[in-house]
PDB file of C-alpha atoms in Angstrom:
ATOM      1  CA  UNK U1014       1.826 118.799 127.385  1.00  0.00           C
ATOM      2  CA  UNK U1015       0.283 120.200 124.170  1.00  0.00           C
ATOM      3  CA  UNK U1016       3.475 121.035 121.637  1.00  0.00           C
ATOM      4  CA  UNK U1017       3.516 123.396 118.943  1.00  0.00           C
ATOM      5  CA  UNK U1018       5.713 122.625 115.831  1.00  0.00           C
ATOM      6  CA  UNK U1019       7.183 125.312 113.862  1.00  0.00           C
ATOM      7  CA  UNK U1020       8.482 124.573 110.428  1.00  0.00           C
ATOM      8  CA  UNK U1021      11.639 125.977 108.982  1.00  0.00           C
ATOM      9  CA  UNK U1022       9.419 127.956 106.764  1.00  0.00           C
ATOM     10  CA  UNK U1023       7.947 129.583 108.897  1.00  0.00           C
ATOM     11  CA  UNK U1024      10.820 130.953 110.911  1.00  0.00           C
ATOM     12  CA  UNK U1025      12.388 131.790 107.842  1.00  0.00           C
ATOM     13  CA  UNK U1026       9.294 134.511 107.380  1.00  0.00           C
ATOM     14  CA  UNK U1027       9.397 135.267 110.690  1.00  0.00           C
ATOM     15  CA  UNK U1028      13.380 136.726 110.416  1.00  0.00           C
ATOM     16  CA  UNK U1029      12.312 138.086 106.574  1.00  0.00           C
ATOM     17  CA  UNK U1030       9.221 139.901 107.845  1.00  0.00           C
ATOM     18  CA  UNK U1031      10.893 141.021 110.892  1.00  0.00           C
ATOM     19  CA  UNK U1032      13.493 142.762 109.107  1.00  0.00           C
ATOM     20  CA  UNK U1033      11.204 144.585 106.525  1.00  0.00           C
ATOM     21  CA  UNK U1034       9.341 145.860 109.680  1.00  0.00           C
ATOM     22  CA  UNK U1035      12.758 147.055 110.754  1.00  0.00           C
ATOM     23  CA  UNK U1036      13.704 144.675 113.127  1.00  0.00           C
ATOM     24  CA  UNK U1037      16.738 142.577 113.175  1.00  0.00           C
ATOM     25  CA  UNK U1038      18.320 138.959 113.678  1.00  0.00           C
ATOM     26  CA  UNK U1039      15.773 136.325 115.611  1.00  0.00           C
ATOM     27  CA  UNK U1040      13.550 138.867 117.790  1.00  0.00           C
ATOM     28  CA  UNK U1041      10.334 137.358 116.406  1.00  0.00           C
ATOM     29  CA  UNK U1042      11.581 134.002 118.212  1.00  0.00           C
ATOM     30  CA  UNK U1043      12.205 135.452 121.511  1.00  0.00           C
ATOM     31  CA  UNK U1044       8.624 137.340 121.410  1.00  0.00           C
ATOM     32  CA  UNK U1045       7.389 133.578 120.816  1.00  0.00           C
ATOM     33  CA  UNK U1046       9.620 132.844 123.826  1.00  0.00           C
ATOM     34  CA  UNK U1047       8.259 135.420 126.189  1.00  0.00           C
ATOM     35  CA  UNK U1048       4.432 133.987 124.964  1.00  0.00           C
ATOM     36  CA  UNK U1049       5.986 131.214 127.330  1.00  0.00           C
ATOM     37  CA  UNK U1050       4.183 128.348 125.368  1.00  0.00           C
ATOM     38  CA  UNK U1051       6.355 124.909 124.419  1.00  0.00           C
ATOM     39  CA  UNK U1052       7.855 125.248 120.955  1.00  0.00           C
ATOM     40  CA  UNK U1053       8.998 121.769 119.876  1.00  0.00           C
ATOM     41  CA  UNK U1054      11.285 120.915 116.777  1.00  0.00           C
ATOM     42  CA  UNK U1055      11.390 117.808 115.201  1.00  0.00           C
ATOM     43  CA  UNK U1056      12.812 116.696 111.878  1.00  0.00           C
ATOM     44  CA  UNK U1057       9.513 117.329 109.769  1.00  0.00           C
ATOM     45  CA  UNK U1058       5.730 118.908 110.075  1.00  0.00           C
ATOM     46  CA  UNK U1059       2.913 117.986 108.165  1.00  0.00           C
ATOM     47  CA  UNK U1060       1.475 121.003 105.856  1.00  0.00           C
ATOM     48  CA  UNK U1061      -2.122 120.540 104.083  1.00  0.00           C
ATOM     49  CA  UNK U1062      -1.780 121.394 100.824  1.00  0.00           C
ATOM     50  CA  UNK U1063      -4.201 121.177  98.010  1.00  0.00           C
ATOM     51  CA  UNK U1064      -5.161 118.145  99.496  1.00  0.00           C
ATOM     52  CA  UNK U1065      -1.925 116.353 100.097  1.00  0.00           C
ATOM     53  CA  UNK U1066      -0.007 116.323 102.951  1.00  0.00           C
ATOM     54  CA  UNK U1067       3.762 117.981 102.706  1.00  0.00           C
ATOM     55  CA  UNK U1068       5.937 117.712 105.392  1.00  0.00           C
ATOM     56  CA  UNK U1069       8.621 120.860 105.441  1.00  0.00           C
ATOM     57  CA  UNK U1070      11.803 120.411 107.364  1.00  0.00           C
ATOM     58  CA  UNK U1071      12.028 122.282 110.740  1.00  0.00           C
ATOM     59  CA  UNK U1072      14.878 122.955 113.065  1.00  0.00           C
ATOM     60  CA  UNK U1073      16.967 119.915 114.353  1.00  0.00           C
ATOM     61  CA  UNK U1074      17.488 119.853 117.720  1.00  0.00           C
ATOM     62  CA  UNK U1075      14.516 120.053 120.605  1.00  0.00           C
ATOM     63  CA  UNK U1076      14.551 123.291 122.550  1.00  0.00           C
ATOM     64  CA  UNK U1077      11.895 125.167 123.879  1.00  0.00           C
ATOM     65  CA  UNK U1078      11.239 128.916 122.591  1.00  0.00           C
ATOM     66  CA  UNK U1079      12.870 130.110 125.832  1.00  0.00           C
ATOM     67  CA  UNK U1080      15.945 128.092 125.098  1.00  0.00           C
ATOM     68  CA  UNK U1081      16.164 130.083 121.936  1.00  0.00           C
ATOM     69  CA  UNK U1082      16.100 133.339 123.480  1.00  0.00           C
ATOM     70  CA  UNK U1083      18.340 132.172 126.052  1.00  0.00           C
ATOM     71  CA  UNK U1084      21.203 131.217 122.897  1.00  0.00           C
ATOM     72  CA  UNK U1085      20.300 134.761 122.215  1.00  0.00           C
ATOM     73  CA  UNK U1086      21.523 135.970 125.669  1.00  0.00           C
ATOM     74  CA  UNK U1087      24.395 133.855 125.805  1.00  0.00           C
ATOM     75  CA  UNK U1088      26.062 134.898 122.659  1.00  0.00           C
ATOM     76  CA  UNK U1089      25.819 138.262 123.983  1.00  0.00           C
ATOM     77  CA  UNK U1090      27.234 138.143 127.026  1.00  0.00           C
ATOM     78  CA  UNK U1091      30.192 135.951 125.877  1.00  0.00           C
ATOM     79  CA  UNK U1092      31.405 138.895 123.836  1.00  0.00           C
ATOM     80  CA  UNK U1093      31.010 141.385 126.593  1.00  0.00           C
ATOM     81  CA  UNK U1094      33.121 139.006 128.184  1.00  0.00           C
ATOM     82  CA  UNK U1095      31.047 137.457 131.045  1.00  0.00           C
ATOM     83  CA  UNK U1096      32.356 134.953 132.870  1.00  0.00           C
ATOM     84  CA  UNK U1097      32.198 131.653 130.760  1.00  0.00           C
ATOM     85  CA  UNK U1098      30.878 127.988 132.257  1.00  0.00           C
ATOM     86  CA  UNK U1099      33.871 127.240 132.571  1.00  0.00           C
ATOM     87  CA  UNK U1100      37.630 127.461 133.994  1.00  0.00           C
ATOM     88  CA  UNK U1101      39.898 129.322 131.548  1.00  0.00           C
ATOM     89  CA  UNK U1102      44.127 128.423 131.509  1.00  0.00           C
ATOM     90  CA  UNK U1103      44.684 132.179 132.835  1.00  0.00           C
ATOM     91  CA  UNK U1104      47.424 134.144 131.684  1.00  0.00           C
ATOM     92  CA  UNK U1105      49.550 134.671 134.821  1.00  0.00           C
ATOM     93  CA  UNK U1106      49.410 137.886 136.935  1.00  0.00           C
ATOM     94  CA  UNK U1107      46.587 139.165 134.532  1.00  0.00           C
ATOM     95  CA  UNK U1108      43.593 141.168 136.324  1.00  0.00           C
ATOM     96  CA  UNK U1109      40.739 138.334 135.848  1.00  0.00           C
ATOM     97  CA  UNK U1110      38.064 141.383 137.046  1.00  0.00           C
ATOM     98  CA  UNK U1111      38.521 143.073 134.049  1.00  0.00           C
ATOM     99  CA  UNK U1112      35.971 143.187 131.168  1.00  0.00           C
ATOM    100  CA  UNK U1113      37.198 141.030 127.735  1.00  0.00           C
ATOM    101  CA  UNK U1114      36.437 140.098 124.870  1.00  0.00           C
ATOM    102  CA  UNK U1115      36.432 136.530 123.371  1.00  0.00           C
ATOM    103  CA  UNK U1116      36.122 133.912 119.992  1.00  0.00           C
ATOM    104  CA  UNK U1117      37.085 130.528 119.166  1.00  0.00           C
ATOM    105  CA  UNK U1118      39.809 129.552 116.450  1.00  0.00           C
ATOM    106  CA  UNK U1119      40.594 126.442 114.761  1.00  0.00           C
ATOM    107  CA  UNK U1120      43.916 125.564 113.182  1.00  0.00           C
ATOM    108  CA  UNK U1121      44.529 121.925 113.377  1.00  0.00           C
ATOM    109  CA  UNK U1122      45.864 120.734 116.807  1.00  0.00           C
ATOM    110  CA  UNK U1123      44.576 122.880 119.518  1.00  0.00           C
ATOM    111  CA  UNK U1124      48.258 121.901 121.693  1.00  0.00           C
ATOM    112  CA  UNK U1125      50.155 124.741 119.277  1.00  0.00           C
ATOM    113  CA  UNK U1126      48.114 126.888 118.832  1.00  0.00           C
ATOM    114  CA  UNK U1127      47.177 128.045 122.410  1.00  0.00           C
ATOM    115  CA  UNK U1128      50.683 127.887 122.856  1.00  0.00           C
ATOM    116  CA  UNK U1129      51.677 130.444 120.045  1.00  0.00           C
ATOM    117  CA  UNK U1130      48.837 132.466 120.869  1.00  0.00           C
ATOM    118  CA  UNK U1131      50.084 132.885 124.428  1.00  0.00           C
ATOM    119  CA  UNK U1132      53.655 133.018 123.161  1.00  0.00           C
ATOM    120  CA  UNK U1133      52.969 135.916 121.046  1.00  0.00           C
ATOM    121  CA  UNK U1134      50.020 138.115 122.481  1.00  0.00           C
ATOM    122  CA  UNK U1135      51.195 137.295 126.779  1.00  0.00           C
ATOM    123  CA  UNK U1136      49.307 139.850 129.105  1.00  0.00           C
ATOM    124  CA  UNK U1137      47.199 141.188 126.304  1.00  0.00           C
ATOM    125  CA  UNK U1138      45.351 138.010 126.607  1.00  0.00           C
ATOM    126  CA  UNK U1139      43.383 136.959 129.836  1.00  0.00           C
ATOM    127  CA  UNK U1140      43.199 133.423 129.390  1.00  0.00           C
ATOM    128  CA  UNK U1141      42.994 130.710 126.549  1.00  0.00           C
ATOM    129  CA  UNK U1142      41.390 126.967 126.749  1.00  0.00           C
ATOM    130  CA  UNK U1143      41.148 124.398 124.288  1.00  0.00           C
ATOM    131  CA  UNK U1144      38.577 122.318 123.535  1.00  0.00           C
ATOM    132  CA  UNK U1145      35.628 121.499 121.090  1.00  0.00           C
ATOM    133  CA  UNK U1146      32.769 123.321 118.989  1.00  0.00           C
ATOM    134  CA  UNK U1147      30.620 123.370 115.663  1.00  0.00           C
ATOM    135  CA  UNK U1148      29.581 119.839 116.146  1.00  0.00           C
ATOM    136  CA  UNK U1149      25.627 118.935 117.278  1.00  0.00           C
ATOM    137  CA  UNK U1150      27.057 116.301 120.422  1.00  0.00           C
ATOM    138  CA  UNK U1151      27.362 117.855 123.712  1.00  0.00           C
ATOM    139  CA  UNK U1152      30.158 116.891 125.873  1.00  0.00           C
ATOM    140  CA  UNK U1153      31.954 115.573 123.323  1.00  0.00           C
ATOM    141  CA  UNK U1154      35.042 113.461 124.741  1.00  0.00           C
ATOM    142  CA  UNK U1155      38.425 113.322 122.564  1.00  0.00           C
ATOM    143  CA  UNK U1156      38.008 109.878 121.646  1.00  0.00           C
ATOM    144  CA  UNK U1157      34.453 110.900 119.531  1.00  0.00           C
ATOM    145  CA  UNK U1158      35.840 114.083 118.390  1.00  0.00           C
ATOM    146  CA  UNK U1159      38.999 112.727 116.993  1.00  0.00           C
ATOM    147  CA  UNK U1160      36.669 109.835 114.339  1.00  0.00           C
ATOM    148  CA  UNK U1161      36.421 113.380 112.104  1.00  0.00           C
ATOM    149  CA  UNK U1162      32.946 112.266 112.069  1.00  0.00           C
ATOM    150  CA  UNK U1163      30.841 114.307 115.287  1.00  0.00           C
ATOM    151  CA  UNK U1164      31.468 117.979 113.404  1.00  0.00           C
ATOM    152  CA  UNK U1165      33.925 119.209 115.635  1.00  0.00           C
ATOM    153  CA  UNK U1166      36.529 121.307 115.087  1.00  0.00           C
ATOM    154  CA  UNK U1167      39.887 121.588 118.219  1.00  0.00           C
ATOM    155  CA  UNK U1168      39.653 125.040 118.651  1.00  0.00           C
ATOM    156  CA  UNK U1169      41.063 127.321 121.223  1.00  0.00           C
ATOM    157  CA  UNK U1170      38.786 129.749 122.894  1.00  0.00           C
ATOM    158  CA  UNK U1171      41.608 133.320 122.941  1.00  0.00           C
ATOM    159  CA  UNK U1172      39.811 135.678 125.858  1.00  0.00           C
ATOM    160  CA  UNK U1173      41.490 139.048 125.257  1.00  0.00           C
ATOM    161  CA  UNK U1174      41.893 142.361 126.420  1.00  0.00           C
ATOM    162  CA  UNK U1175      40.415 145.083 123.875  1.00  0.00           C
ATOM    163  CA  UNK U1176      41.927 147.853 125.485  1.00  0.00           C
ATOM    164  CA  UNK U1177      45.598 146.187 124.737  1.00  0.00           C
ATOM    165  CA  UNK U1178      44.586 144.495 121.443  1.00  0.00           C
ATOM    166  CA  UNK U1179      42.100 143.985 118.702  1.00  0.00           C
ATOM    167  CA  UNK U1180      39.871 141.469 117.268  1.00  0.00           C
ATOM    168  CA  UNK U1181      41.422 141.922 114.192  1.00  0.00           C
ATOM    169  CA  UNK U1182      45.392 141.757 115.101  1.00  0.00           C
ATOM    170  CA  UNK U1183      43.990 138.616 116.793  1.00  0.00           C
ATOM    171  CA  UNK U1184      42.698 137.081 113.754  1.00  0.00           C
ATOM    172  CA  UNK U1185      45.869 138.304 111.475  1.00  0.00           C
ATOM    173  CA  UNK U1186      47.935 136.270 113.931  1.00  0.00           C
ATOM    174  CA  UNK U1187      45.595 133.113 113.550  1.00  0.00           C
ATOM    175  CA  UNK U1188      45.850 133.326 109.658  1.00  0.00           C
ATOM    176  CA  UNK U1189      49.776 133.650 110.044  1.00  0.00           C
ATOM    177  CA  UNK U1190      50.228 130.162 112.395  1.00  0.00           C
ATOM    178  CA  UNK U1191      48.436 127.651 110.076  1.00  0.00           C
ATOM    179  CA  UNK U1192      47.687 126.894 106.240  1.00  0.00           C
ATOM    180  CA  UNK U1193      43.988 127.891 105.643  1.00  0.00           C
ATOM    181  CA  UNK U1194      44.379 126.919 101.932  1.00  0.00           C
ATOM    182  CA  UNK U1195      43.896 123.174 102.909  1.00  0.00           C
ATOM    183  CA  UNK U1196      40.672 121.766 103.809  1.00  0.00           C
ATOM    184  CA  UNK U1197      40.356 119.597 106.672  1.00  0.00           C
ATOM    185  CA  UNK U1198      44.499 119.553 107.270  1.00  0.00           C
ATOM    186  CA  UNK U1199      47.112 120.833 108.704  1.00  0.00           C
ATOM    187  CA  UNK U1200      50.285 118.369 107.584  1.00  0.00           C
ATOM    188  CA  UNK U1201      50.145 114.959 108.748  1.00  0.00           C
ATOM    189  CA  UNK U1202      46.279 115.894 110.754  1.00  0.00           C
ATOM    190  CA  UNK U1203      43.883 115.227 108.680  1.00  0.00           C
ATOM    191  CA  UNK U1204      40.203 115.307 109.344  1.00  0.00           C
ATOM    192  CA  UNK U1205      36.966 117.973 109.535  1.00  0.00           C
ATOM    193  CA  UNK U1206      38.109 118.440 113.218  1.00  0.00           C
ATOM    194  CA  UNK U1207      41.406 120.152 112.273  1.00  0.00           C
ATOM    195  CA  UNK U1208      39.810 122.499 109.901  1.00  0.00           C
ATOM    196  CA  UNK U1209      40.405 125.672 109.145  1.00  0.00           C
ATOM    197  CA  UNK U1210      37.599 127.921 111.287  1.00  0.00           C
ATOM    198  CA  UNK U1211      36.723 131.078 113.172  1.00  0.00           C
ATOM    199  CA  UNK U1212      33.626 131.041 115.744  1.00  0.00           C
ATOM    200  CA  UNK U1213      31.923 134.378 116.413  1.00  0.00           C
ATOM    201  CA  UNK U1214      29.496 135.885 119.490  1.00  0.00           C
ATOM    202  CA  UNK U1215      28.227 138.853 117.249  1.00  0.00           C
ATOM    203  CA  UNK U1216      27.586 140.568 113.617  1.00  0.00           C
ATOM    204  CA  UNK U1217      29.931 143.161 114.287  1.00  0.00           C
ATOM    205  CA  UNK U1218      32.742 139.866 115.266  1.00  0.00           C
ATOM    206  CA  UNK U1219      31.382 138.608 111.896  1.00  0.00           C
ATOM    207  CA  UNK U1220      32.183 141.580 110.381  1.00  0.00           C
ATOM    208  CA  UNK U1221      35.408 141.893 111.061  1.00  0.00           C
ATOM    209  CA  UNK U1222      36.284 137.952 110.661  1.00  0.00           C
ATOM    210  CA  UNK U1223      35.573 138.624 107.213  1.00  0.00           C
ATOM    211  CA  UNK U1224      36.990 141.747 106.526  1.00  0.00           C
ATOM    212  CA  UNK U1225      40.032 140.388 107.817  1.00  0.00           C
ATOM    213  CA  UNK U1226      39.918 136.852 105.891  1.00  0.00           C
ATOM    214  CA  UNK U1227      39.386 138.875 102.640  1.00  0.00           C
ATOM    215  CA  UNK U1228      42.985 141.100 103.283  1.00  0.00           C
ATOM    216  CA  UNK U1229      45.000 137.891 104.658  1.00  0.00           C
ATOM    217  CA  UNK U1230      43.811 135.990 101.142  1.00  0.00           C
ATOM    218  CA  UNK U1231      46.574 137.882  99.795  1.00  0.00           C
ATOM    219  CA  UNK U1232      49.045 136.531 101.609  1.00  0.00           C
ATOM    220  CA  UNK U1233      48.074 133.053 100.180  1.00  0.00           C
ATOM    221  CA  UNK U1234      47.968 131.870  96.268  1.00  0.00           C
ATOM    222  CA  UNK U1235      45.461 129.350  97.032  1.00  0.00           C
ATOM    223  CA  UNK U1236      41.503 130.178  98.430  1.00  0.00           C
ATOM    224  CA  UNK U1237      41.455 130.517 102.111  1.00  0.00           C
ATOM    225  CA  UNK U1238      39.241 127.441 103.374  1.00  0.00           C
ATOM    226  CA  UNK U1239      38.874 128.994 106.747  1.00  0.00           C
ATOM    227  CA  UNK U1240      34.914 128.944 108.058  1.00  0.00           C
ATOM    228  CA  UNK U1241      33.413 131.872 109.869  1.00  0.00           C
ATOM    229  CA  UNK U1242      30.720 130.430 112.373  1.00  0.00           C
ATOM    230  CA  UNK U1243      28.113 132.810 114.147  1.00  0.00           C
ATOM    231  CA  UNK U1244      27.102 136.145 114.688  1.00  0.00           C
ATOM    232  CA  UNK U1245      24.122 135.284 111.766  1.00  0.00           C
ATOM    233  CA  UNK U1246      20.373 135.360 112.647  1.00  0.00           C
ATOM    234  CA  UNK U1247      20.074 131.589 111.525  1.00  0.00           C
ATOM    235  CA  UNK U1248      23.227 130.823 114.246  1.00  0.00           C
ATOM    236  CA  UNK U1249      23.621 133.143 116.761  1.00  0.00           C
ATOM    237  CA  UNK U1250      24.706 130.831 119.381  1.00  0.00           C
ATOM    238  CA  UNK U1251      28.384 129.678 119.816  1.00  0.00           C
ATOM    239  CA  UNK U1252      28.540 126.550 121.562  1.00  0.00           C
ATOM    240  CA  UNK U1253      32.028 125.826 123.044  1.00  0.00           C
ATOM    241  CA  UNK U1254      33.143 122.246 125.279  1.00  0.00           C
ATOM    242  CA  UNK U1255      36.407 122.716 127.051  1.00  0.00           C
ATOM    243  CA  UNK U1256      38.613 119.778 126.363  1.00  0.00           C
ATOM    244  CA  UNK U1257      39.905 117.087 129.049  1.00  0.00           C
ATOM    245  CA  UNK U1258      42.162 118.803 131.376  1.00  0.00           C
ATOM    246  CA  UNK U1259      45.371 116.631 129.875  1.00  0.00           C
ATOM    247  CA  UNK U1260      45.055 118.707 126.911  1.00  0.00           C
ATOM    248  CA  UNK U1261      44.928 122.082 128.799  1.00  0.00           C
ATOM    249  CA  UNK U1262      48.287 123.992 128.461  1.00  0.00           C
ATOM    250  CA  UNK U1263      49.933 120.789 126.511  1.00  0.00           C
ATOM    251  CA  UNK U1264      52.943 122.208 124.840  1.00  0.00           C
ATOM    252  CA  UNK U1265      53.943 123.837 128.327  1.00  0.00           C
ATOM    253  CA  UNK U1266      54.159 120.751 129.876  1.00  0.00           C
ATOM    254  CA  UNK U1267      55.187 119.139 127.546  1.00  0.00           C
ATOM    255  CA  UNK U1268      57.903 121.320 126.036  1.00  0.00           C
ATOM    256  CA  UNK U1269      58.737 118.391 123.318  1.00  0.00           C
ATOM    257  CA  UNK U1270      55.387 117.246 122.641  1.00  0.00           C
ATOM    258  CA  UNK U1271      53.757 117.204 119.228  1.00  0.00           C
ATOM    259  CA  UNK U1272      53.128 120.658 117.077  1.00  0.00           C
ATOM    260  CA  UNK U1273      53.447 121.578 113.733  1.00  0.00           C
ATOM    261  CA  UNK U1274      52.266 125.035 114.282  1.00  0.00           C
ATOM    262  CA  UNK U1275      54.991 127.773 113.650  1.00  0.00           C
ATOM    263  CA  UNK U1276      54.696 131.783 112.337  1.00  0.00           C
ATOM    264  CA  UNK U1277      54.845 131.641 108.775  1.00  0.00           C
ATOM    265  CA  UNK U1278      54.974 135.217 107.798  1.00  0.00           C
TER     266      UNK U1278
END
């Protein structure tokens, strides 16, 4: 099969031109994708310049141009709340027909923080699940995640009920339950995977992630460290692994189990 290789570049002036022609985020891309010809990306393509032969970085990992627009399609759906690829840790006697909304939070260990979160928001929720996301490994197992070196944070993915809560009183409660101000940490964890992060299916998620992170800073004397993944043209796709089922719904049965999670204002 004949590839085509797109540089970085190039899609870069793609998303630039698009949006001077008034379009917005990575439509050029999913035109390429309905052109239904193989778009392959590899770590470099070779440029004739002048003469000499420059290689410009392109995108990392191999998908086709229909893969793109699919990560397009995805993102979208999670935050209308489709049904995920997964099994959520439902909320009990909650109506699981209903539309929701969802995003992913990190805050160290993923055992206290679903448990807070349930703790604190109950039937407003729909379900929670921890697991794994942000790194480029799929299926990550525990064991890989927990070297600090595969780019994974523990997060827990909160699915939520808009019409009882919001986005934002979501994210004011994640800011309360964990120190942002230290990077890579919570306590004793140390290590990229217990980082500080929020993981977004849309702009207007983005939007309000940081809105909200700039009026919780007060709250803190020291910078917030917290990252805000997604919801940009460049990453529009929110990749999520649910964990290994021993770490589903830890602290519940495990009432004395490990946490270092608590409300702190």
């Amino acid at each position: 099969m004949n590839m085509r290789f797109i540089p970085r570049c190039v899609v870069t002036q793609l998303e630039s031109g698009s949006r001077r022609e008034g379009f917005h985020g990575i439509r050029p891309l999913i035109l390429l994708a309905a052109s239904a010809f193989p778009l392959c990306v590899s770590d470099s393509f070779p440029v004739r310049r002048r003469g000499q032969e420059v290689y410009y970085p392109t995108l990392r990992t191999k998908h086709y141009a229909s893969e793109i627009a699919r990560c397009v399609s995805m993102s979208a759906s999670r935050e209308r709340g489709e049904e995920p690829d997964h099994t959520p840790n439902f909320l009990p006697g909650v109506d699981r027909t209903k539309p929701f909304s969802r995003l992913l939070v990190g805050a160290g260990c993923f055992w206290g923080v679903e448990k807070l979160f349930r703790k604190e928001f109950g039937d407003k929720l729909r379900a929670t699940t921890v697991g794994y996301a942000g790194g480029a490994r799929e299926n990550p197992l525990y064991k890989d995640v927990c070297t600090g070196q595969t780019g994974h944070y523990e997060v827990v993915e909160i699915q939520f009920f808009e019409d009882k809560t919001s986005l934002s009183d979501i994210l004011r409660f994640f800011w309360r339950i964990h120190d942002p101000t230290t990077l890579n940490r919570q306590g004793n964890d140390v290590g990229q995977q217990y980082g500080s992060a929020v993981f977004v299916y849309s702009p207007e998620q983005r939007r309000i992630a940081e809105a909200v992170k700039e009026e919780m800073q007060s709250h803190w004397s020291a910078e917030l460290t917290t990252a805000i993944f997604g919801g940009t043209p460049s990453l529009p796709c929110v990749r999520f692994w649910k964990a290994e089922d021993y770490h589903q719904l830890y602290l519940e049965r495990n009432p004395r189990g490990y946490c270092n999670h608590r409300v702190r204002f």
